Structures are given as structure tokens and as C-alpha cells.
Tab-separated table of N, CA, C and O in Angstrom:
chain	number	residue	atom	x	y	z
A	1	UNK	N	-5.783	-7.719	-24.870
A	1	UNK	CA	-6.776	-8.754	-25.117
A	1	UNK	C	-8.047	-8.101	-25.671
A	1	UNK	O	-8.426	-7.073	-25.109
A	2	UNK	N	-8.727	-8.562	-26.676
A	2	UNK	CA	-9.752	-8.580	-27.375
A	2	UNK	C	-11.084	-9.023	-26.487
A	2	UNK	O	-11.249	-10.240	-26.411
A	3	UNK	N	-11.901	-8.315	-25.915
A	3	UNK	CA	-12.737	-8.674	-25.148
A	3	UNK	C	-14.163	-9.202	-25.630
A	3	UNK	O	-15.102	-9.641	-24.966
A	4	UNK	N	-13.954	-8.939	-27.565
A	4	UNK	CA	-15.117	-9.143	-28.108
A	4	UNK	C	-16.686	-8.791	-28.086
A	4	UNK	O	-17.642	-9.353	-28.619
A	5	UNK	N	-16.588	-7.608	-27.238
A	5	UNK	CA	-17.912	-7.014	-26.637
A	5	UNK	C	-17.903	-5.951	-27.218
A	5	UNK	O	-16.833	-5.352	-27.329
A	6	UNK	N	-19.018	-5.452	-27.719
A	6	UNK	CA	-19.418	-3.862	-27.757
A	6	UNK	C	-19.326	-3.135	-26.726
A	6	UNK	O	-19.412	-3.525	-25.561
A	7	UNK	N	-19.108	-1.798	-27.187
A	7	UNK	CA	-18.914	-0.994	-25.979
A	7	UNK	C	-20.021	-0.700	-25.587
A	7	UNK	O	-20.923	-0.478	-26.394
A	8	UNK	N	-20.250	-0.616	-23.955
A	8	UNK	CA	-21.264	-0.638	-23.606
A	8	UNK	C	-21.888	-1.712	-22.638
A	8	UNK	O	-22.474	-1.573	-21.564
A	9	UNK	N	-21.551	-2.895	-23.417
A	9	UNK	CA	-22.151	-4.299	-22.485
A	9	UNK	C	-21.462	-4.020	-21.308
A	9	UNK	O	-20.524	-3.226	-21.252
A	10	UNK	N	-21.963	-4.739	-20.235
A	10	UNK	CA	-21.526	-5.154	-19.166
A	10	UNK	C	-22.151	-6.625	-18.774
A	10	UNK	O	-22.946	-7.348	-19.375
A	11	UNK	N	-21.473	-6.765	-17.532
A	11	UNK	CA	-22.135	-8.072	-16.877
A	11	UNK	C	-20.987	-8.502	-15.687
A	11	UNK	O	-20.007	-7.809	-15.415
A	12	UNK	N	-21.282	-9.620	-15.131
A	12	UNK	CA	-20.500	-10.337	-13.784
A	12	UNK	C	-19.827	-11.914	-14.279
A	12	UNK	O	-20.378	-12.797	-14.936
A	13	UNK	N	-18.966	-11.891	-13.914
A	13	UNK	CA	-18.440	-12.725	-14.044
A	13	UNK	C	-17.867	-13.760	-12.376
A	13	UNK	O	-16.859	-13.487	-11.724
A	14	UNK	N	-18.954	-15.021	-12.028
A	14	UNK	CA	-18.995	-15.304	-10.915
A	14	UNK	C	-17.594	-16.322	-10.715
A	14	UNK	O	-17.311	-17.051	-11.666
A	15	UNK	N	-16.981	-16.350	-9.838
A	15	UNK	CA	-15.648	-17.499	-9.530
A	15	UNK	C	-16.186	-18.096	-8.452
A	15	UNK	O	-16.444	-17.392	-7.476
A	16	UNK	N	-16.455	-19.493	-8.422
A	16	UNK	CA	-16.323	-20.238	-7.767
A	16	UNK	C	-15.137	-21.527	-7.280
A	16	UNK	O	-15.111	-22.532	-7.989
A	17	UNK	N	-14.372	-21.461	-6.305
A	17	UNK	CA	-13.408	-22.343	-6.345
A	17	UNK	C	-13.733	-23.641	-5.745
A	17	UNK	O	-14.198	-23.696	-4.606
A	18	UNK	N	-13.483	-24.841	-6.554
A	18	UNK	CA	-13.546	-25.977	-6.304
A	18	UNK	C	-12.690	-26.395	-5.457
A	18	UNK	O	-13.051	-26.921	-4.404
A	19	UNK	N	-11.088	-26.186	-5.866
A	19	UNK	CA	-9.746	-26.377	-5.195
A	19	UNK	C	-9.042	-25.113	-5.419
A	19	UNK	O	-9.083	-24.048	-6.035
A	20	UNK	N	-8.518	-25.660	-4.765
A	20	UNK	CA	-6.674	-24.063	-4.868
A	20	UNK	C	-6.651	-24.575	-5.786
A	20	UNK	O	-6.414	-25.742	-6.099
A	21	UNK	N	-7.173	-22.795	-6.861
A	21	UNK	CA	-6.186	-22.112	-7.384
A	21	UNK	C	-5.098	-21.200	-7.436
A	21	UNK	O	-4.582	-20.723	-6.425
A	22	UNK	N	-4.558	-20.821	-9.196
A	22	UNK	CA	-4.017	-19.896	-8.835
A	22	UNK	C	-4.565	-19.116	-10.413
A	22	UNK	O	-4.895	-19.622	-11.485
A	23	UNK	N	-4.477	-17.752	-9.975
A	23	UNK	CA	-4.990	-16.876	-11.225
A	23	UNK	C	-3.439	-16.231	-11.639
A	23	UNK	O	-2.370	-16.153	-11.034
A	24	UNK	N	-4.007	-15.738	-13.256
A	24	UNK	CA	-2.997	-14.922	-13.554
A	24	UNK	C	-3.607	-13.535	-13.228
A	24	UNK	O	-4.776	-13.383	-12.876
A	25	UNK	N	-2.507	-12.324	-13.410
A	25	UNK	CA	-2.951	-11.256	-13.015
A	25	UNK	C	-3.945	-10.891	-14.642
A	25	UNK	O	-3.889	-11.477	-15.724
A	26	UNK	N	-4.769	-9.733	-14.218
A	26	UNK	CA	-5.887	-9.504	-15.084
A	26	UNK	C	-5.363	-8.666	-17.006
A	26	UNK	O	-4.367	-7.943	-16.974
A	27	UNK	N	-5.875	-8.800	-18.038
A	27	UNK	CA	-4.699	-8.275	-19.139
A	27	UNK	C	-5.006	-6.977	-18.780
A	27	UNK	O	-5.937	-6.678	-18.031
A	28	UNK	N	-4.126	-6.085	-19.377
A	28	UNK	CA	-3.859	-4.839	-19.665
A	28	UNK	C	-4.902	-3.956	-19.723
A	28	UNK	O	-4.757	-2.954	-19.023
A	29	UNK	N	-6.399	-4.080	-20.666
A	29	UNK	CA	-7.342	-3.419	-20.642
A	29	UNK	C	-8.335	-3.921	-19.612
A	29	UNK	O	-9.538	-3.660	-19.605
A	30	UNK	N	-8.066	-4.229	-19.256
A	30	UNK	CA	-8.888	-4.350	-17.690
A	30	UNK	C	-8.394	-3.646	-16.588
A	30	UNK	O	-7.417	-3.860	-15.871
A	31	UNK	N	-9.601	-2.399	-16.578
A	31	UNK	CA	-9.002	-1.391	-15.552
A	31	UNK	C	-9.787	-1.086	-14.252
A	31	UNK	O	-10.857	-0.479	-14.209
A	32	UNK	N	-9.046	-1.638	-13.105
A	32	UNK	CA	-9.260	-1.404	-11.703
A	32	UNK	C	-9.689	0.057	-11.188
A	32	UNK	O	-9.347	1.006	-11.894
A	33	UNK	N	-10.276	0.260	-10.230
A	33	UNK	CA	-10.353	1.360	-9.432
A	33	UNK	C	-8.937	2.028	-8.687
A	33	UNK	O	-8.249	1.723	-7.712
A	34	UNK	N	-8.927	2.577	-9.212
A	34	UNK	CA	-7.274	3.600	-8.869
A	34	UNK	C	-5.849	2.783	-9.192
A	34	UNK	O	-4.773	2.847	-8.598
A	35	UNK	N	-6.239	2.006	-10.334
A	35	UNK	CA	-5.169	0.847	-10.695
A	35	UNK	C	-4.643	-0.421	-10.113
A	35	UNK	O	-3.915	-1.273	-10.623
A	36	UNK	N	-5.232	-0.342	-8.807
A	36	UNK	CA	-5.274	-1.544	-8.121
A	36	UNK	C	-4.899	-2.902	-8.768
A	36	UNK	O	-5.398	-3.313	-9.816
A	37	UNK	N	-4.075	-3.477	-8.117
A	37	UNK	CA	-3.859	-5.016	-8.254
A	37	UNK	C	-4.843	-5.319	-7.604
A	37	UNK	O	-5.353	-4.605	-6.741
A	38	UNK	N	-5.406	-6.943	-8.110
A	38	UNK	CA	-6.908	-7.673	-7.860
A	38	UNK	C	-5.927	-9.064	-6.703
A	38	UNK	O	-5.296	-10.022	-7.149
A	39	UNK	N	-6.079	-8.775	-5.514
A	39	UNK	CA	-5.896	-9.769	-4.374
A	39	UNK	C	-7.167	-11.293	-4.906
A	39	UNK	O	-8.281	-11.520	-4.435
A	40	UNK	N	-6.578	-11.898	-5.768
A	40	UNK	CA	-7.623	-13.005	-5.448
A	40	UNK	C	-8.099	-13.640	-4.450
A	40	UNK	O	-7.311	-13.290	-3.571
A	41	UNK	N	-8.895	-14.387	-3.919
A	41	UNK	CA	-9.104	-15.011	-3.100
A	41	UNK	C	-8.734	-16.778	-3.503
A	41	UNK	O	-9.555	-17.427	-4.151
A	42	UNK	N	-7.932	-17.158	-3.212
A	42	UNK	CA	-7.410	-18.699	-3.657
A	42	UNK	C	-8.426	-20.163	-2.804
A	42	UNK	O	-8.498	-21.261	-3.354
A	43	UNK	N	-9.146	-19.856	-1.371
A	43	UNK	CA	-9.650	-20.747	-0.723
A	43	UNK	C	-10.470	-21.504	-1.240
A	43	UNK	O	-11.272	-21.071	-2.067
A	44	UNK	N	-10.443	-22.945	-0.824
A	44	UNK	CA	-11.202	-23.540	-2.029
A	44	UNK	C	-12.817	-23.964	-1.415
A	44	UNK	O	-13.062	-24.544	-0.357
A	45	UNK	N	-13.437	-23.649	-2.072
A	45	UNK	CA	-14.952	-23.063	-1.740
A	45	UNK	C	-15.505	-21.552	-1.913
A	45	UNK	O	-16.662	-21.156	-2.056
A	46	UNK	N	-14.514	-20.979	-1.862
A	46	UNK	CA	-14.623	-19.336	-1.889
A	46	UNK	C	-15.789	-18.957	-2.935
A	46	UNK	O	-16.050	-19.904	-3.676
A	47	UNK	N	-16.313	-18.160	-3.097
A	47	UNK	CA	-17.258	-17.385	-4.040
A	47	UNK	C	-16.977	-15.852	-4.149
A	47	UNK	O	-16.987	-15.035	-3.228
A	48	UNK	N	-16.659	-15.581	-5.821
A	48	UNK	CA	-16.235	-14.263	-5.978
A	48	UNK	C	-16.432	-13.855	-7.294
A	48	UNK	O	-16.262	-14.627	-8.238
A	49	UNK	N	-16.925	-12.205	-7.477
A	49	UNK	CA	-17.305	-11.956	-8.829
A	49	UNK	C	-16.129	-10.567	-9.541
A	49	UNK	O	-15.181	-9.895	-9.136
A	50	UNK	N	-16.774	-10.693	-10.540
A	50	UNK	CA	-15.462	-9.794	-11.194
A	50	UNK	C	-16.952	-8.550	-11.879
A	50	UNK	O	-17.443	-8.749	-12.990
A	51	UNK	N	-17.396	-7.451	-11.025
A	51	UNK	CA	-18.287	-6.642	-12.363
A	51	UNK	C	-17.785	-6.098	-13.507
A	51	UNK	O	-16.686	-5.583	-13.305
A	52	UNK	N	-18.159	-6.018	-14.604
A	52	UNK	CA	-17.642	-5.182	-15.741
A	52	UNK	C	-18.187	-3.894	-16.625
A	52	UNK	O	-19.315	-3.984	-17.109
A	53	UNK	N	-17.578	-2.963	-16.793
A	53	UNK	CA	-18.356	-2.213	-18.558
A	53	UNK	C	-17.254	-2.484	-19.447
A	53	UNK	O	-16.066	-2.555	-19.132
A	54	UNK	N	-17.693	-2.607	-20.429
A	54	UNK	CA	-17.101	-2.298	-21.487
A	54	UNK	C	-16.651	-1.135	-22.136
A	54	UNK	O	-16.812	-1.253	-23.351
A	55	UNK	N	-16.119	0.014	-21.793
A	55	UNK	CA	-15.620	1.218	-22.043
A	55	UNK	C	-15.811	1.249	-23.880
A	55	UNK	O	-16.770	1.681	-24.520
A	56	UNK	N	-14.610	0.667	-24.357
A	56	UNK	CA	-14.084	0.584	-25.447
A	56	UNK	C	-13.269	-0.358	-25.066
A	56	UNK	O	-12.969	-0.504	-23.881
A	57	UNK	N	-12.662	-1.364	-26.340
A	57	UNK	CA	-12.066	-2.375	-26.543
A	57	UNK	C	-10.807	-2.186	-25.677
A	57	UNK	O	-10.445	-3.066	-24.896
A	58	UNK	N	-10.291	-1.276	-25.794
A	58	UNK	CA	-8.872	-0.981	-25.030
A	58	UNK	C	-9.184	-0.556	-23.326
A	58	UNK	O	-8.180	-0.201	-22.710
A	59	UNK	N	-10.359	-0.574	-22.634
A	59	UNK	CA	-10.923	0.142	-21.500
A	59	UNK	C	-12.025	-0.746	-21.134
A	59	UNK	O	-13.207	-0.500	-21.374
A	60	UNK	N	-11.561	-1.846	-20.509
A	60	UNK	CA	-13.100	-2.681	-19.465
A	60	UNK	C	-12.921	-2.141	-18.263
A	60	UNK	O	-12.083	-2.565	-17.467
A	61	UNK	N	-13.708	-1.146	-18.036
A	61	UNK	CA	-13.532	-1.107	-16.132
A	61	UNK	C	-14.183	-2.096	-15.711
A	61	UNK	O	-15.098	-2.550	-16.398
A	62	UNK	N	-13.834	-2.675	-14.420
A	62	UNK	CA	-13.912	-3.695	-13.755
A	62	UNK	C	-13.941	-3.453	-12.022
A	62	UNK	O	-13.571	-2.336	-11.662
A	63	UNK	N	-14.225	-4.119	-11.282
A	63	UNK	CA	-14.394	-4.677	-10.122
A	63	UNK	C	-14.419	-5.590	-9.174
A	63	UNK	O	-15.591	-5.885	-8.938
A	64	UNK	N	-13.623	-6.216	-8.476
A	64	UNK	CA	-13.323	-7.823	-7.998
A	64	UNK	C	-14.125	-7.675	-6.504
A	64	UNK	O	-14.041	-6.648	-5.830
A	65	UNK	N	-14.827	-8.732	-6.143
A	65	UNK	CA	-15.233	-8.541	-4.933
A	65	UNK	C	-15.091	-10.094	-4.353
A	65	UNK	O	-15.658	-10.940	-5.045
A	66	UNK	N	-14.378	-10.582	-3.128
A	66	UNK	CA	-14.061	-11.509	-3.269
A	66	UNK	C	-15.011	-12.229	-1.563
A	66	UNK	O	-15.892	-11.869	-0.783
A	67	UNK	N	-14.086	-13.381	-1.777
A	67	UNK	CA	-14.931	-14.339	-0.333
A	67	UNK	C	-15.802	-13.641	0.120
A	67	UNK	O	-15.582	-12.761	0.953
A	68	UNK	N	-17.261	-13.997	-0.488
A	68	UNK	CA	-18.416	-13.725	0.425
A	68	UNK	C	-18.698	-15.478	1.100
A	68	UNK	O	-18.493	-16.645	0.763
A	69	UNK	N	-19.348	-14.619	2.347
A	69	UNK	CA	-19.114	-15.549	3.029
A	69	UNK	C	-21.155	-15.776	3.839
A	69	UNK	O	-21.404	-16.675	4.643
């Protein structure tokens, strides 16, 4: 996936759930801390953010931090 960002940007990306959902898993250049699969949080009310850099197009490191409560 084409993330359309320069390398470099970053930012947060906030999830708020209205109702159960369900997510797909994250694309390919979106890279976790030690490769980790991202446990969503599905509860509906939940609040959860995703941090990002932009590495290079092929390399977003990322971060999921979920149900704050």
C-alpha cells in the first residue's frame, strides 16, 4: 500500500468504536515492533491510536495502543 506521505511525516491515527467492529490485519509496509500482530481492541466504545513514521514508502513504523480506559 501506497501511504502517500513523504518520508519523514508522522502522526496518530485515533479509533474510536461506535459498535463491534472488525479490522483487517494492517498492509505489508506497516511495521510493528518485533513484527508483532496488532490485537485490536473490538469493544464498542473503546478508544485507540495507531502512532506512525514514515520510514520510506515501503517502511511505516507504527504502534497500536489500545482500550484506554
Amino acid at each position: 500500500i501506497n501511504s502517500g506521505l513523504a518520508a519523514g511525516a508522522s502522526g496518530i491515527i485515533v479509533i474510536y468504536n461506535q459498535e463491534s467492529v472488525v479490522f483487517a490485519p494492517l498492509p505489508a509496509n506497516m511495521k510493528t515492533p518485533s513484527g508483532a500482530n496488532v490485537n485490536f481492541v473490538t469493544t464498542p466504545g473503546a478508544t485507540s491510536i495507531i502512532s506512525y513514521y514514515v520510514a520510506a514508502d515501503e517502511n511505516v513504523l507504527c504502534n497500536y495502543v489500545g482500550n484506554f480506559a
